[in-house]
PDB file of C-alpha atoms and ligand atoms in Angstrom:
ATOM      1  CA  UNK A   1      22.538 -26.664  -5.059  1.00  0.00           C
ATOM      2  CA  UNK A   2      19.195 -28.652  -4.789  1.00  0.00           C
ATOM      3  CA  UNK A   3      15.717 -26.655  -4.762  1.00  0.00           C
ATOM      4  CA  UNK A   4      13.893 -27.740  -2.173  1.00  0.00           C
ATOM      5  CA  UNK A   5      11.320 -25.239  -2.460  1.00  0.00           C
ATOM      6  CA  UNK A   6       9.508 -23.113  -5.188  1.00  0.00           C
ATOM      7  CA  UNK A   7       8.718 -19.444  -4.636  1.00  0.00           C
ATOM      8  CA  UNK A   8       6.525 -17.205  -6.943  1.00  0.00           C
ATOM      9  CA  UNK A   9       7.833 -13.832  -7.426  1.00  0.00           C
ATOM     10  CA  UNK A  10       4.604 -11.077  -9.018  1.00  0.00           C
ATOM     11  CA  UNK A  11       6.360  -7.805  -9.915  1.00  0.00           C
ATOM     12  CA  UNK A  12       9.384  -9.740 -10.858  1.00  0.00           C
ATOM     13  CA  UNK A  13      10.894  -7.170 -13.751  1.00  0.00           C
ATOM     14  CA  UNK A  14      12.291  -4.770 -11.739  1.00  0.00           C
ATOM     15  CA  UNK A  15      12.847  -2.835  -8.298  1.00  0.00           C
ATOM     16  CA  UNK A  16      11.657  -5.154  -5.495  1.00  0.00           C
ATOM     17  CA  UNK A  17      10.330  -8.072  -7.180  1.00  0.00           C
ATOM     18  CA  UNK A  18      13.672  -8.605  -8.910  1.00  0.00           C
ATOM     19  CA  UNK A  19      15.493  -7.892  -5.813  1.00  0.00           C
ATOM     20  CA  UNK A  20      13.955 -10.307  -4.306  1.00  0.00           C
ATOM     21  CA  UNK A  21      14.231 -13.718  -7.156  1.00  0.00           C
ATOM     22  CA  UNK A  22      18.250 -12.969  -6.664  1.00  0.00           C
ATOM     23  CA  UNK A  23      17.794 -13.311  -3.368  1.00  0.00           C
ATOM     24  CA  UNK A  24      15.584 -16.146  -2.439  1.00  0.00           C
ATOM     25  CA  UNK A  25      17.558 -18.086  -5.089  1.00  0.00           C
ATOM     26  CA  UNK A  26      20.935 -17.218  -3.184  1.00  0.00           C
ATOM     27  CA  UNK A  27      19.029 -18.609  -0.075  1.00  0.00           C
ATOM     28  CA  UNK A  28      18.224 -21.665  -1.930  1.00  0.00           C
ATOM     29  CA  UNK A  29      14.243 -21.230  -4.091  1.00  0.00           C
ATOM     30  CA  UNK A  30      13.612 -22.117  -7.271  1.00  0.00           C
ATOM     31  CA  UNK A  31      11.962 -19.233  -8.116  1.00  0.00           C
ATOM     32  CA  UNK A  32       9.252 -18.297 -10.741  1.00  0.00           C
ATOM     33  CA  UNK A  33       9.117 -15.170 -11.653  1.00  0.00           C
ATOM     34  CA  UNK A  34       6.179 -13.204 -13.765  1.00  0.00           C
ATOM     35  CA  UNK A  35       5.479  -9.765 -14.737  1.00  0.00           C
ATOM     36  CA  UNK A  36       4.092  -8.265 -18.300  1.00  0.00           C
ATOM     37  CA  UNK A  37       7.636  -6.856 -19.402  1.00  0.00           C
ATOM     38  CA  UNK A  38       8.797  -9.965 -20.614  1.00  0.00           C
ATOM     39  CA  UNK A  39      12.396  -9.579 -21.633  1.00  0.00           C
ATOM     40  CA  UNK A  40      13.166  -7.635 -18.893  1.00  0.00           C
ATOM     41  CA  UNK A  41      11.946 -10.574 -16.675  1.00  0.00           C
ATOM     42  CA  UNK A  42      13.322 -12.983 -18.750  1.00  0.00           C
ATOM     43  CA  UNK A  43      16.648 -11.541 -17.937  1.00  0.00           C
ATOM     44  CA  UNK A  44      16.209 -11.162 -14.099  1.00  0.00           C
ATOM     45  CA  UNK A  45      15.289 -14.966 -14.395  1.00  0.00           C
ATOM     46  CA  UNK A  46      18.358 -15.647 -16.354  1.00  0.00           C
ATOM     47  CA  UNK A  47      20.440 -14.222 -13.700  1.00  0.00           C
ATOM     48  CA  UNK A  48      19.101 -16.018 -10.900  1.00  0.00           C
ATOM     49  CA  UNK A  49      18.418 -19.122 -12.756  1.00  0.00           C
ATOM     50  CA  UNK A  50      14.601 -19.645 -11.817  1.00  0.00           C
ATOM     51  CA  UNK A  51      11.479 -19.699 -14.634  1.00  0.00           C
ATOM     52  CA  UNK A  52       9.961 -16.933 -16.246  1.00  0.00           C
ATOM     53  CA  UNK A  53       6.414 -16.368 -17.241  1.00  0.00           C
ATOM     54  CA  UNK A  54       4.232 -13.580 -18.654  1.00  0.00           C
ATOM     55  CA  UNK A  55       1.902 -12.456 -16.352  1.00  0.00           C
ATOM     56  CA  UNK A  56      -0.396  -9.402 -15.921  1.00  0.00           C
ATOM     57  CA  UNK A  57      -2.280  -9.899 -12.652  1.00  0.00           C
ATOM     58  CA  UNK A  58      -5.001  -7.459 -13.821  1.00  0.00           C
ATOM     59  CA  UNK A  59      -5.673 -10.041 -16.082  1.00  0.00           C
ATOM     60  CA  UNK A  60      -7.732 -13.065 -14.894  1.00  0.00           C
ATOM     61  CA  UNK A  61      -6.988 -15.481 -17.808  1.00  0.00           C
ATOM     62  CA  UNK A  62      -2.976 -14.129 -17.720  1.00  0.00           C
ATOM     63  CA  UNK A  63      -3.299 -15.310 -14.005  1.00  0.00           C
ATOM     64  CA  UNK A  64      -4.925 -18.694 -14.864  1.00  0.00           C
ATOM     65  CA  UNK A  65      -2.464 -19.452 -17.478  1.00  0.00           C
ATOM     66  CA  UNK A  66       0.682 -18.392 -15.448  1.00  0.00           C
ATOM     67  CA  UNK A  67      -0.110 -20.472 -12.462  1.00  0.00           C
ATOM     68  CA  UNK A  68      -0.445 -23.446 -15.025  1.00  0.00           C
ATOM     69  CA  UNK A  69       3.306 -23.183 -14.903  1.00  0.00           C
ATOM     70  CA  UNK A  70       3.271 -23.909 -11.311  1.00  0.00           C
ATOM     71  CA  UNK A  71       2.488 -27.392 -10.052  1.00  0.00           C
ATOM     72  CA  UNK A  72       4.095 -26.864  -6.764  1.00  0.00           C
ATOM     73  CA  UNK A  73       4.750 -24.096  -4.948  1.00  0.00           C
ATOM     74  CA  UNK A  74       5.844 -23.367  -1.133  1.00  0.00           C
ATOM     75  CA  UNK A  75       5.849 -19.474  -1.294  1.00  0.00           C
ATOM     76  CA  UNK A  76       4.231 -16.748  -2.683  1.00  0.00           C
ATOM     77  CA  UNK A  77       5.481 -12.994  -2.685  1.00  0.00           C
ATOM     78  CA  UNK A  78       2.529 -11.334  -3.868  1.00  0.00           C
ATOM     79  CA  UNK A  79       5.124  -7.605  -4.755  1.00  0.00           C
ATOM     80  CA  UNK A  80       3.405  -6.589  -8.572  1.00  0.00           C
ATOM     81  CA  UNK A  81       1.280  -2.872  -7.946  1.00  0.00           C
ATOM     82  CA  UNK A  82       2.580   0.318  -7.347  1.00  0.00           C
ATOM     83  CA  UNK A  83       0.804   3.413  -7.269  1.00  0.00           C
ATOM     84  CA  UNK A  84      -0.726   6.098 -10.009  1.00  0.00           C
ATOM     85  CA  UNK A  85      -0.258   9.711  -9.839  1.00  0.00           C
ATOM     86  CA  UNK A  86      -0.627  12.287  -6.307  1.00  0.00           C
ATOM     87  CA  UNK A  87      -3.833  13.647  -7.204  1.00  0.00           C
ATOM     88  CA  UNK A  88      -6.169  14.411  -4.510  1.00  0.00           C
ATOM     89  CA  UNK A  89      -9.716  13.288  -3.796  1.00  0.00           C
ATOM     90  CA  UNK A  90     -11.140  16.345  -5.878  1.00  0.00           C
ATOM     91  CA  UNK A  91      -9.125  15.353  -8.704  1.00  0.00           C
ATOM     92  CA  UNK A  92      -8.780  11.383  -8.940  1.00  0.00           C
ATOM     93  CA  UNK A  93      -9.549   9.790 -12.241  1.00  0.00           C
ATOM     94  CA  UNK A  94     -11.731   6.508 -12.200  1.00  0.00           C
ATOM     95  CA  UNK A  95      -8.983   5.139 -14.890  1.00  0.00           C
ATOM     96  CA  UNK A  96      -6.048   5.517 -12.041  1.00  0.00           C
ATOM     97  CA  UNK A  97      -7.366   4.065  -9.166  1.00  0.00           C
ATOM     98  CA  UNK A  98      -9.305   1.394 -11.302  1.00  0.00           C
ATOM     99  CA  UNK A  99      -5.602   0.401 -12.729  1.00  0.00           C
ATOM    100  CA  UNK A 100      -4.035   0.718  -8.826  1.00  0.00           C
ATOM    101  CA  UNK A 101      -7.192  -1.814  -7.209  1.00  0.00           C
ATOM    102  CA  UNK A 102      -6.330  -4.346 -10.312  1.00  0.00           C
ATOM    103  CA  UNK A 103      -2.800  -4.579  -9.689  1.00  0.00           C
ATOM    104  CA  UNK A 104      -2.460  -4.170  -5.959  1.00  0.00           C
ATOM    105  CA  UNK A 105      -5.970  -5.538  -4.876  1.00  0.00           C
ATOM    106  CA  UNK A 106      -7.410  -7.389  -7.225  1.00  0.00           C
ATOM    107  CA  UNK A 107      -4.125  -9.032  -8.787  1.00  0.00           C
ATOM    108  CA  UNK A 108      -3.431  -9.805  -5.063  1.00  0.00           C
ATOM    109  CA  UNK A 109      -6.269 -11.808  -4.388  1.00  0.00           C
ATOM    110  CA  UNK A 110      -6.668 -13.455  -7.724  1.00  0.00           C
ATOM    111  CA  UNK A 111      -2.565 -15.007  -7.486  1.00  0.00           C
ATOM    112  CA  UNK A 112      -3.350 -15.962  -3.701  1.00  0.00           C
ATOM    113  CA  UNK A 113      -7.191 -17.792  -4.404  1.00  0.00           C
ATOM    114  CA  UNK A 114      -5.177 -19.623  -7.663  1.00  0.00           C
ATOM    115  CA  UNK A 115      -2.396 -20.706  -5.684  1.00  0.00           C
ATOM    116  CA  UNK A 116      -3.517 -21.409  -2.049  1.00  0.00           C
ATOM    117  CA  UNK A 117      -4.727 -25.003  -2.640  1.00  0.00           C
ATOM    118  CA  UNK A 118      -1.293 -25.921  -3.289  1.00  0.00           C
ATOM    119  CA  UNK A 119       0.642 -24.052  -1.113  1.00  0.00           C
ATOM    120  CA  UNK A 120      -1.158 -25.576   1.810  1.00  0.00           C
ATOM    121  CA  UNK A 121      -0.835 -28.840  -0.486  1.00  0.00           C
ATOM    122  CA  UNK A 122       2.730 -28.907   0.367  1.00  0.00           C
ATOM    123  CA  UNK A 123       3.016 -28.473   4.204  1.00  0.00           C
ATOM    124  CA  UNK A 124       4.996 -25.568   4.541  1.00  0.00           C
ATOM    125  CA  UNK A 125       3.558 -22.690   2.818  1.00  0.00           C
ATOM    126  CA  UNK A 126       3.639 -19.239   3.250  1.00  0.00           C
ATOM    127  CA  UNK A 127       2.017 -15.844   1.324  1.00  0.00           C
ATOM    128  CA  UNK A 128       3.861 -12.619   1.692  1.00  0.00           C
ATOM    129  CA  UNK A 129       2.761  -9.743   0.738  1.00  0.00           C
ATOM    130  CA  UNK A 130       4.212  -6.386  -0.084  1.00  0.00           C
ATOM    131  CA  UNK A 131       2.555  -3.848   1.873  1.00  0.00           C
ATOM    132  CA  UNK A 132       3.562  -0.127   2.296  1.00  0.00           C
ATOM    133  CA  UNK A 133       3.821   2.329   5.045  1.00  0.00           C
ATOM    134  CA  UNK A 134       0.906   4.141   2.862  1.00  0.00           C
ATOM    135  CA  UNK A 135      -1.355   1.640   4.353  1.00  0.00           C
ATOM    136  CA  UNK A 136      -0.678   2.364   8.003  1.00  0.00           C
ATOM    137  CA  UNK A 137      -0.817   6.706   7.399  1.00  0.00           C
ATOM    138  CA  UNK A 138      -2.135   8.596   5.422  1.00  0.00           C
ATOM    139  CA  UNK A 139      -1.225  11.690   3.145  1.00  0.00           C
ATOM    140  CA  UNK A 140      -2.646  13.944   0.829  1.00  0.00           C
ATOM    141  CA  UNK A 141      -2.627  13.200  -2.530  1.00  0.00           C
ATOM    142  CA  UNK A 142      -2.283   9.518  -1.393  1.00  0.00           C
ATOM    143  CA  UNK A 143      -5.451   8.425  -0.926  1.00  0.00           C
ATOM    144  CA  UNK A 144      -6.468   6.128  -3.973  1.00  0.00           C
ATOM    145  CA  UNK A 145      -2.684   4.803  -3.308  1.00  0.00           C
ATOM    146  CA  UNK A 146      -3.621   4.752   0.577  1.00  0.00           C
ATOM    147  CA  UNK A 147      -6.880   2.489   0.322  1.00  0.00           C
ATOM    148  CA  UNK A 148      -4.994   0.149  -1.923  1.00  0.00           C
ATOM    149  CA  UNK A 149      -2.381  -0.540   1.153  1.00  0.00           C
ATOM    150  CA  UNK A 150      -4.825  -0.738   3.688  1.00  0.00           C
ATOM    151  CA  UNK A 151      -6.477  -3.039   1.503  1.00  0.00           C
ATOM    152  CA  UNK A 152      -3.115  -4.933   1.340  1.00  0.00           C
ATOM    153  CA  UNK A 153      -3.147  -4.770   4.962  1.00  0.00           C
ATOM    154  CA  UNK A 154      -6.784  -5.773   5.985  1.00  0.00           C
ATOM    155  CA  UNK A 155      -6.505  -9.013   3.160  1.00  0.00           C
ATOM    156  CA  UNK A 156      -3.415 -10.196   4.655  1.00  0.00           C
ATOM    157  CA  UNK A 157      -4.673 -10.185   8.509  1.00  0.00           C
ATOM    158  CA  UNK A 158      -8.147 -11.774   6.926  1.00  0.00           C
ATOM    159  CA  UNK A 159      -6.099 -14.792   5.543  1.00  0.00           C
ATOM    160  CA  UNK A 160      -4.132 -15.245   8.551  1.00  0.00           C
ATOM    161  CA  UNK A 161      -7.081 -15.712  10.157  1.00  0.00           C
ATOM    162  CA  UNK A 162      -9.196 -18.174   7.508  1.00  0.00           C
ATOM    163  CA  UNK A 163      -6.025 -19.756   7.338  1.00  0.00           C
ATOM    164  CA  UNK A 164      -5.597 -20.531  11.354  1.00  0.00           C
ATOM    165  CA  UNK A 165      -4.544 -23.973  11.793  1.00  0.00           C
ATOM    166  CA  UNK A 166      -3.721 -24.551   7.918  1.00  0.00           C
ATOM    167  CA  UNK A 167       0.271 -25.362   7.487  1.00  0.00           C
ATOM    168  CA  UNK A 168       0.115 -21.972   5.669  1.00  0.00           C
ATOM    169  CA  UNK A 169       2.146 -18.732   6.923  1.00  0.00           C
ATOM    170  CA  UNK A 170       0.982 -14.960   5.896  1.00  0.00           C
ATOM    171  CA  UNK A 171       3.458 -12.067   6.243  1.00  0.00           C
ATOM    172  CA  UNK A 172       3.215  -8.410   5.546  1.00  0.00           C
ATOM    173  CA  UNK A 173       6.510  -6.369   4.528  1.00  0.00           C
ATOM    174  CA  UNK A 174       5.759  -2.752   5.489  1.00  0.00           C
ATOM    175  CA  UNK A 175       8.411  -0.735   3.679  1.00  0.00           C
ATOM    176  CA  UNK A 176       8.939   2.675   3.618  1.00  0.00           C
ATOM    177  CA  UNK A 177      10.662   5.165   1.023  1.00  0.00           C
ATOM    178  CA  UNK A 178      12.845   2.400  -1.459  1.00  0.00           C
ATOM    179  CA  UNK A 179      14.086   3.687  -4.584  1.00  0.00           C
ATOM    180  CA  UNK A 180      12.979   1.486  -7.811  1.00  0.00           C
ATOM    181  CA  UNK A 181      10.712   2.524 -10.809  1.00  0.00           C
ATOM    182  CA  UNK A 182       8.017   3.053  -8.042  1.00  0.00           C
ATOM    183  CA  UNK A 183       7.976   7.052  -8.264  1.00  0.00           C
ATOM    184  CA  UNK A 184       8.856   6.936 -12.298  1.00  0.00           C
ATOM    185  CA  UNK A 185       5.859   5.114 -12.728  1.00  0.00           C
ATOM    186  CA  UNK A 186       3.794   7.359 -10.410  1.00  0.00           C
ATOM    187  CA  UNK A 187       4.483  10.608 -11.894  1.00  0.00           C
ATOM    188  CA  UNK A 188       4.061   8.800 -15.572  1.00  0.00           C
ATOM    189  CA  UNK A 189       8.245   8.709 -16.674  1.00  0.00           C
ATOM    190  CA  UNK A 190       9.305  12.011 -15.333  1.00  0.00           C
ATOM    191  CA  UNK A 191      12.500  11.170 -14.551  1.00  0.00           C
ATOM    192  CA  UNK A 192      13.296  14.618 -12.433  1.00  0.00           C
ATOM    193  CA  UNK A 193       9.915  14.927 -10.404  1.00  0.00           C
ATOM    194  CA  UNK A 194      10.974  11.057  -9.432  1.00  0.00           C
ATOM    195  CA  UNK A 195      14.338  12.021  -8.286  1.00  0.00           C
ATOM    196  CA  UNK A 196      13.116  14.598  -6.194  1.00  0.00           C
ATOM    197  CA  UNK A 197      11.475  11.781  -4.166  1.00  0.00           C
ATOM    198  CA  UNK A 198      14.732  10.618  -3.213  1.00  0.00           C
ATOM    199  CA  UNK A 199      16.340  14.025  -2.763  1.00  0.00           C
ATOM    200  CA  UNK A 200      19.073  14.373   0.016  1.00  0.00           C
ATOM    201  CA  UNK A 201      18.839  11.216   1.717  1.00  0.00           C
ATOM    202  CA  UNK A 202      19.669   7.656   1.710  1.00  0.00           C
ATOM    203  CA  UNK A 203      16.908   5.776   0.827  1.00  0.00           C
ATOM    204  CA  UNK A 204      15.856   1.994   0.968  1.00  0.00           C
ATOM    205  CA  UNK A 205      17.034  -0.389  -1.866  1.00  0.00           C
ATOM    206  CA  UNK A 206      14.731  -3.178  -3.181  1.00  0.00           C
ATOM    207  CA  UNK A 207      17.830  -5.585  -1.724  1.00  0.00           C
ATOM    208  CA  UNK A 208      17.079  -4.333   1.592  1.00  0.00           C
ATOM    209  CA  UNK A 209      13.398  -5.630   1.351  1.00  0.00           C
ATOM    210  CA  UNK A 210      14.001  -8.612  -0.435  1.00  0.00           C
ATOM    211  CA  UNK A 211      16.364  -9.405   2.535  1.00  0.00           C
ATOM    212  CA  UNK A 212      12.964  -8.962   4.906  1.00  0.00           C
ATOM    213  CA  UNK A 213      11.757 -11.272   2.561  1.00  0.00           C
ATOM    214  CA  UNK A 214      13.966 -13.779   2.696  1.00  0.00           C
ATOM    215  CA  UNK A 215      14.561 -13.723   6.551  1.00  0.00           C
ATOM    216  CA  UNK A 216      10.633 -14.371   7.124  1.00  0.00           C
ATOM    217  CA  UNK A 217      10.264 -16.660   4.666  1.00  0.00           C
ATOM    218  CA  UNK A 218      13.236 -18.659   5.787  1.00  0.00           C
ATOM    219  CA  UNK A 219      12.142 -18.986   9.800  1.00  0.00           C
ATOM    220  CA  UNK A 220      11.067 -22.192  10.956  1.00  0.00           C
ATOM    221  CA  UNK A 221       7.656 -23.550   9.858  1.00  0.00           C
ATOM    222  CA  UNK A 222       6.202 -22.882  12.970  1.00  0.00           C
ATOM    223  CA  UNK A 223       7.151 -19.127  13.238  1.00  0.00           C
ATOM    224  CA  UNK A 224       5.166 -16.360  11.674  1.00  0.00           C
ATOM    225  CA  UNK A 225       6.166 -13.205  11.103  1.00  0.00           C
ATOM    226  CA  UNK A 226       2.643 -11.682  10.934  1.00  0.00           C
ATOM    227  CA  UNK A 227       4.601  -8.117   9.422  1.00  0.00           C
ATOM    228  CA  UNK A 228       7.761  -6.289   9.046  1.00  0.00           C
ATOM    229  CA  UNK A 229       8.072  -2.244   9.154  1.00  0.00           C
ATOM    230  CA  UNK A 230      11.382  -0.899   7.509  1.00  0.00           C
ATOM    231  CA  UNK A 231      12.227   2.641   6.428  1.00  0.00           C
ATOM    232  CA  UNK A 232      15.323   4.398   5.785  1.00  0.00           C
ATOM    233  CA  UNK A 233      16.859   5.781   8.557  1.00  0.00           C
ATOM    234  CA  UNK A 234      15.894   8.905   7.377  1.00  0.00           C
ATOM    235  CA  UNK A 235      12.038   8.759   7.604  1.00  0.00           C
ATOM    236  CA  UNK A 236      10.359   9.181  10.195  1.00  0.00           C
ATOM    237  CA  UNK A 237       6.476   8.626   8.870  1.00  0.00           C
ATOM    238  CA  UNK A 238       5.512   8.785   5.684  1.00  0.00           C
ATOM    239  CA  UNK A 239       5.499  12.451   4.806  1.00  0.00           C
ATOM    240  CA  UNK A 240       8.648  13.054   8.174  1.00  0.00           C
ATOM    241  CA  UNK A 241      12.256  12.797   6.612  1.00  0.00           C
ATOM    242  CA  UNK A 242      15.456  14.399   7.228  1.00  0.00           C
ATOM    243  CA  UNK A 243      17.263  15.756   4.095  1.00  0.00           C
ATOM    244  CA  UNK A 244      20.661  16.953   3.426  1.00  0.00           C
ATOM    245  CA  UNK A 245      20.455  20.821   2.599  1.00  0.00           C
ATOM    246  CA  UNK A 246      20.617  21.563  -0.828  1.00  0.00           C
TER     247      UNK A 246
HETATM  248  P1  NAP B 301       8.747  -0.972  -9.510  1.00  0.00           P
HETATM  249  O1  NAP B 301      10.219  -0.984  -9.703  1.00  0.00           O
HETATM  250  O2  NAP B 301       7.928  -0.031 -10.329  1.00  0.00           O
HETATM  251  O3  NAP B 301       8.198  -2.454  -9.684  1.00  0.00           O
HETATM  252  C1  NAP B 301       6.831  -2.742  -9.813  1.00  0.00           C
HETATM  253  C2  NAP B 301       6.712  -4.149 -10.388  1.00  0.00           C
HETATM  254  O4  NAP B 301       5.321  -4.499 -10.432  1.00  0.00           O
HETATM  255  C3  NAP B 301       7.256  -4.243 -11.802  1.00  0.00           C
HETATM  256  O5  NAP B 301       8.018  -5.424 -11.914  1.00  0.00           O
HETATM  257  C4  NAP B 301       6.002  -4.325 -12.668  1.00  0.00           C
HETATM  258  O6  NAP B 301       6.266  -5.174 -13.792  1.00  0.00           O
HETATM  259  C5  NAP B 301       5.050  -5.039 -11.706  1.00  0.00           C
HETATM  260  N1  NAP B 301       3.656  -4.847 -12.049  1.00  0.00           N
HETATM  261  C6  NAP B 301       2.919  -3.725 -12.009  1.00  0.00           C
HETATM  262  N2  NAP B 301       1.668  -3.968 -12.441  1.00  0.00           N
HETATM  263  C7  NAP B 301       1.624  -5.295 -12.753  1.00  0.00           C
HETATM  264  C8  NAP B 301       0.620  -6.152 -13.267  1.00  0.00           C
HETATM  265  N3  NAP B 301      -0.618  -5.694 -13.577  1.00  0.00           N
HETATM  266  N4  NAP B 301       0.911  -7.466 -13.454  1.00  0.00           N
HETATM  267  C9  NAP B 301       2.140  -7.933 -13.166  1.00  0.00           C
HETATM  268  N5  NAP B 301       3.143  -7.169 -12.698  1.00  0.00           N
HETATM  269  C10 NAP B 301       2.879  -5.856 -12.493  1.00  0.00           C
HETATM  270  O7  NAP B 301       8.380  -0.594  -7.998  1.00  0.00           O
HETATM  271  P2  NAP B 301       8.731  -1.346  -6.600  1.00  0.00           P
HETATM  272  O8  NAP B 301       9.062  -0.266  -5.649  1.00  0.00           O
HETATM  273  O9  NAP B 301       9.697  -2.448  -6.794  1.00  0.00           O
HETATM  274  O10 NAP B 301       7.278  -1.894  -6.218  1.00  0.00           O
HETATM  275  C11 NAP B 301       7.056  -3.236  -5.815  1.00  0.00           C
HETATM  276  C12 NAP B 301       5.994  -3.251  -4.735  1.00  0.00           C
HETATM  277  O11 NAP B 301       6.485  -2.565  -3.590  1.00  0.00           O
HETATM  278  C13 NAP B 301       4.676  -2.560  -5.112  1.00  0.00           C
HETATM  279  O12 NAP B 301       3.600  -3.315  -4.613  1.00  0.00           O
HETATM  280  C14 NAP B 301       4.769  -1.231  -4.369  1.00  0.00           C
HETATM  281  O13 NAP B 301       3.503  -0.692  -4.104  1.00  0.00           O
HETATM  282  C15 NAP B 301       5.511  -1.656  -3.126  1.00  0.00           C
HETATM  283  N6  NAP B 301       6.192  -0.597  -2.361  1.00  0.00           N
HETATM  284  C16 NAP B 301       7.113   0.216  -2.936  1.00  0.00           C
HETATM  285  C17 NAP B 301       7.738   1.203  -2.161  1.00  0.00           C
HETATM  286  C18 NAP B 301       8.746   2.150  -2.750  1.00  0.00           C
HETATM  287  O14 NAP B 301       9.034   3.200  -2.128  1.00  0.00           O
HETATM  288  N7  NAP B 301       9.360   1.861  -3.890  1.00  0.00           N
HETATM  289  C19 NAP B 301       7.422   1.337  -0.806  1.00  0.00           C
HETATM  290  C20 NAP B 301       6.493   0.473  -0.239  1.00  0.00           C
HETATM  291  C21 NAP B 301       5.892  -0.497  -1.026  1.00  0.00           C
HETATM  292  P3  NAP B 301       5.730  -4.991 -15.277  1.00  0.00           P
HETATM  293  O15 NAP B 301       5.502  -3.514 -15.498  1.00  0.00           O
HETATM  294  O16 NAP B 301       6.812  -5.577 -16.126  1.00  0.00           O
HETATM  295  O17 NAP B 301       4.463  -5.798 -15.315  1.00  0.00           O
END
């Protein structure tokens, strides 16, 4: 198959970010994929046969340097963040949401102002970024992971506005409840307290948003899809679900 186009994938070691290299290759990408775990992205790479690069988008210089690697690019899936920890206002550490606005916020911004020049260099490019159903409602205990998601959300509708009339798409995916690392890393490894997320119903896999991914990012030129919202089945909002008994 010939690569037309070149997608970056941020996040790309594991859940949704890796989810979605194998899939935007399958649909045709050369993908480039970074994250800081490098020989677990190396091997997602493998797999799908795209690049690999170390990046930490907390990291200003890591972001300089990895973008080197990129002289053209068509799309960018801005997926690396995540969320720290379900402590409430009264109880929030500077250290967790500082590490939450680097990597959701911060590392958002910094990929998209590196790589925008090109991607509206080339004609047809697009930005998509991974949003949450945290940033549309609220819950307790969510809050520094809440204003991190709104921020996701009020960046992305800011861009597609600077961007108006630019040959430059923007695209929010919205998901809901999808089981990956997301909850191990939240509650800092523990395995059990992470399962529990997931308890008695069928929740989202990282293929299911990678194949949101893929089906904005492969409409016509001309269409936008300004956002996506998908949840299991199961959910109803963010803190409604219906669970097996037991
Ligand atoms: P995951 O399996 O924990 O994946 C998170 C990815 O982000 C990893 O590849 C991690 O790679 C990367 N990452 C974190 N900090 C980074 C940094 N500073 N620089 C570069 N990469 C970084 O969780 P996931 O569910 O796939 O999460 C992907 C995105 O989906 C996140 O933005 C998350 O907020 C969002 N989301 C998740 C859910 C859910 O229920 N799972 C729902 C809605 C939205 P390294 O550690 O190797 O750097």
């Amino acid at each position: 198959m010939t690569h037309s186009k070149v997608a970056v994938v941020t996040g790309a070691s594991s859940g949704i970010g890796a989810a979605c290299v194998s899939a935007l290759s399958a649909a045709g990408f050369h993908v480039v994929c970074g994250a800081r775990r490098v020989e677990r992205l190396n091997q997602v790479a493998r797999t799908a046969g795209g690049d690999a690069w170390p990046l930490d988008v907390a990291d200003a210089a890591s972001v300089r340097a990895f973008c080197e690697h990129v002289p053209n690019i068509n799309l960018l899936v801005n997926n690396a963040g995540g969320a720290l920890g379900l402590d409430r206002v009264s109880d929030a550490t500077d250290e967790d949401w500082q590490q939450m606005f680097d990597s959701n916020v911060l590392g958002l911004m910094r990929m998209t102002r590196e790589l925008l020049p090109r991607l509206e260099q080339s004609g047809d490019g697009h930005v998509i970024n991974i949003g949450s159903i945290a940033g549309r409602e609220v819950y307790a205990g969510g809050s520094g992971y809440n204003a991190m998601k709104f921020g996701v959300r009020a960046i992305t509708r800011a861009l597609r506005v600077e961007l108006l009339g630019k040959p430059v798409r923007v695209t929010e995916i919205v998901p809901g409840m999808v089981e990956t690392e997301f909850s191990e890393v939240r509650f800092r490894g523990d395995k059990s307290r992470a399962a529990q997320v997931y308890a008695g119903l069928t929740p989202l896999t990282a293929g299911d948003v990678a194949d949101c991914v893929v089906w904005a990012a492969t409409r016509p030129a001309h269409v936008n899809v300004d956002e996506i919202v998908v949840k299991p089945l199961a959910q109803a909002s963010v803190t409604l679900a219906h669970r097996a008994p037991g």
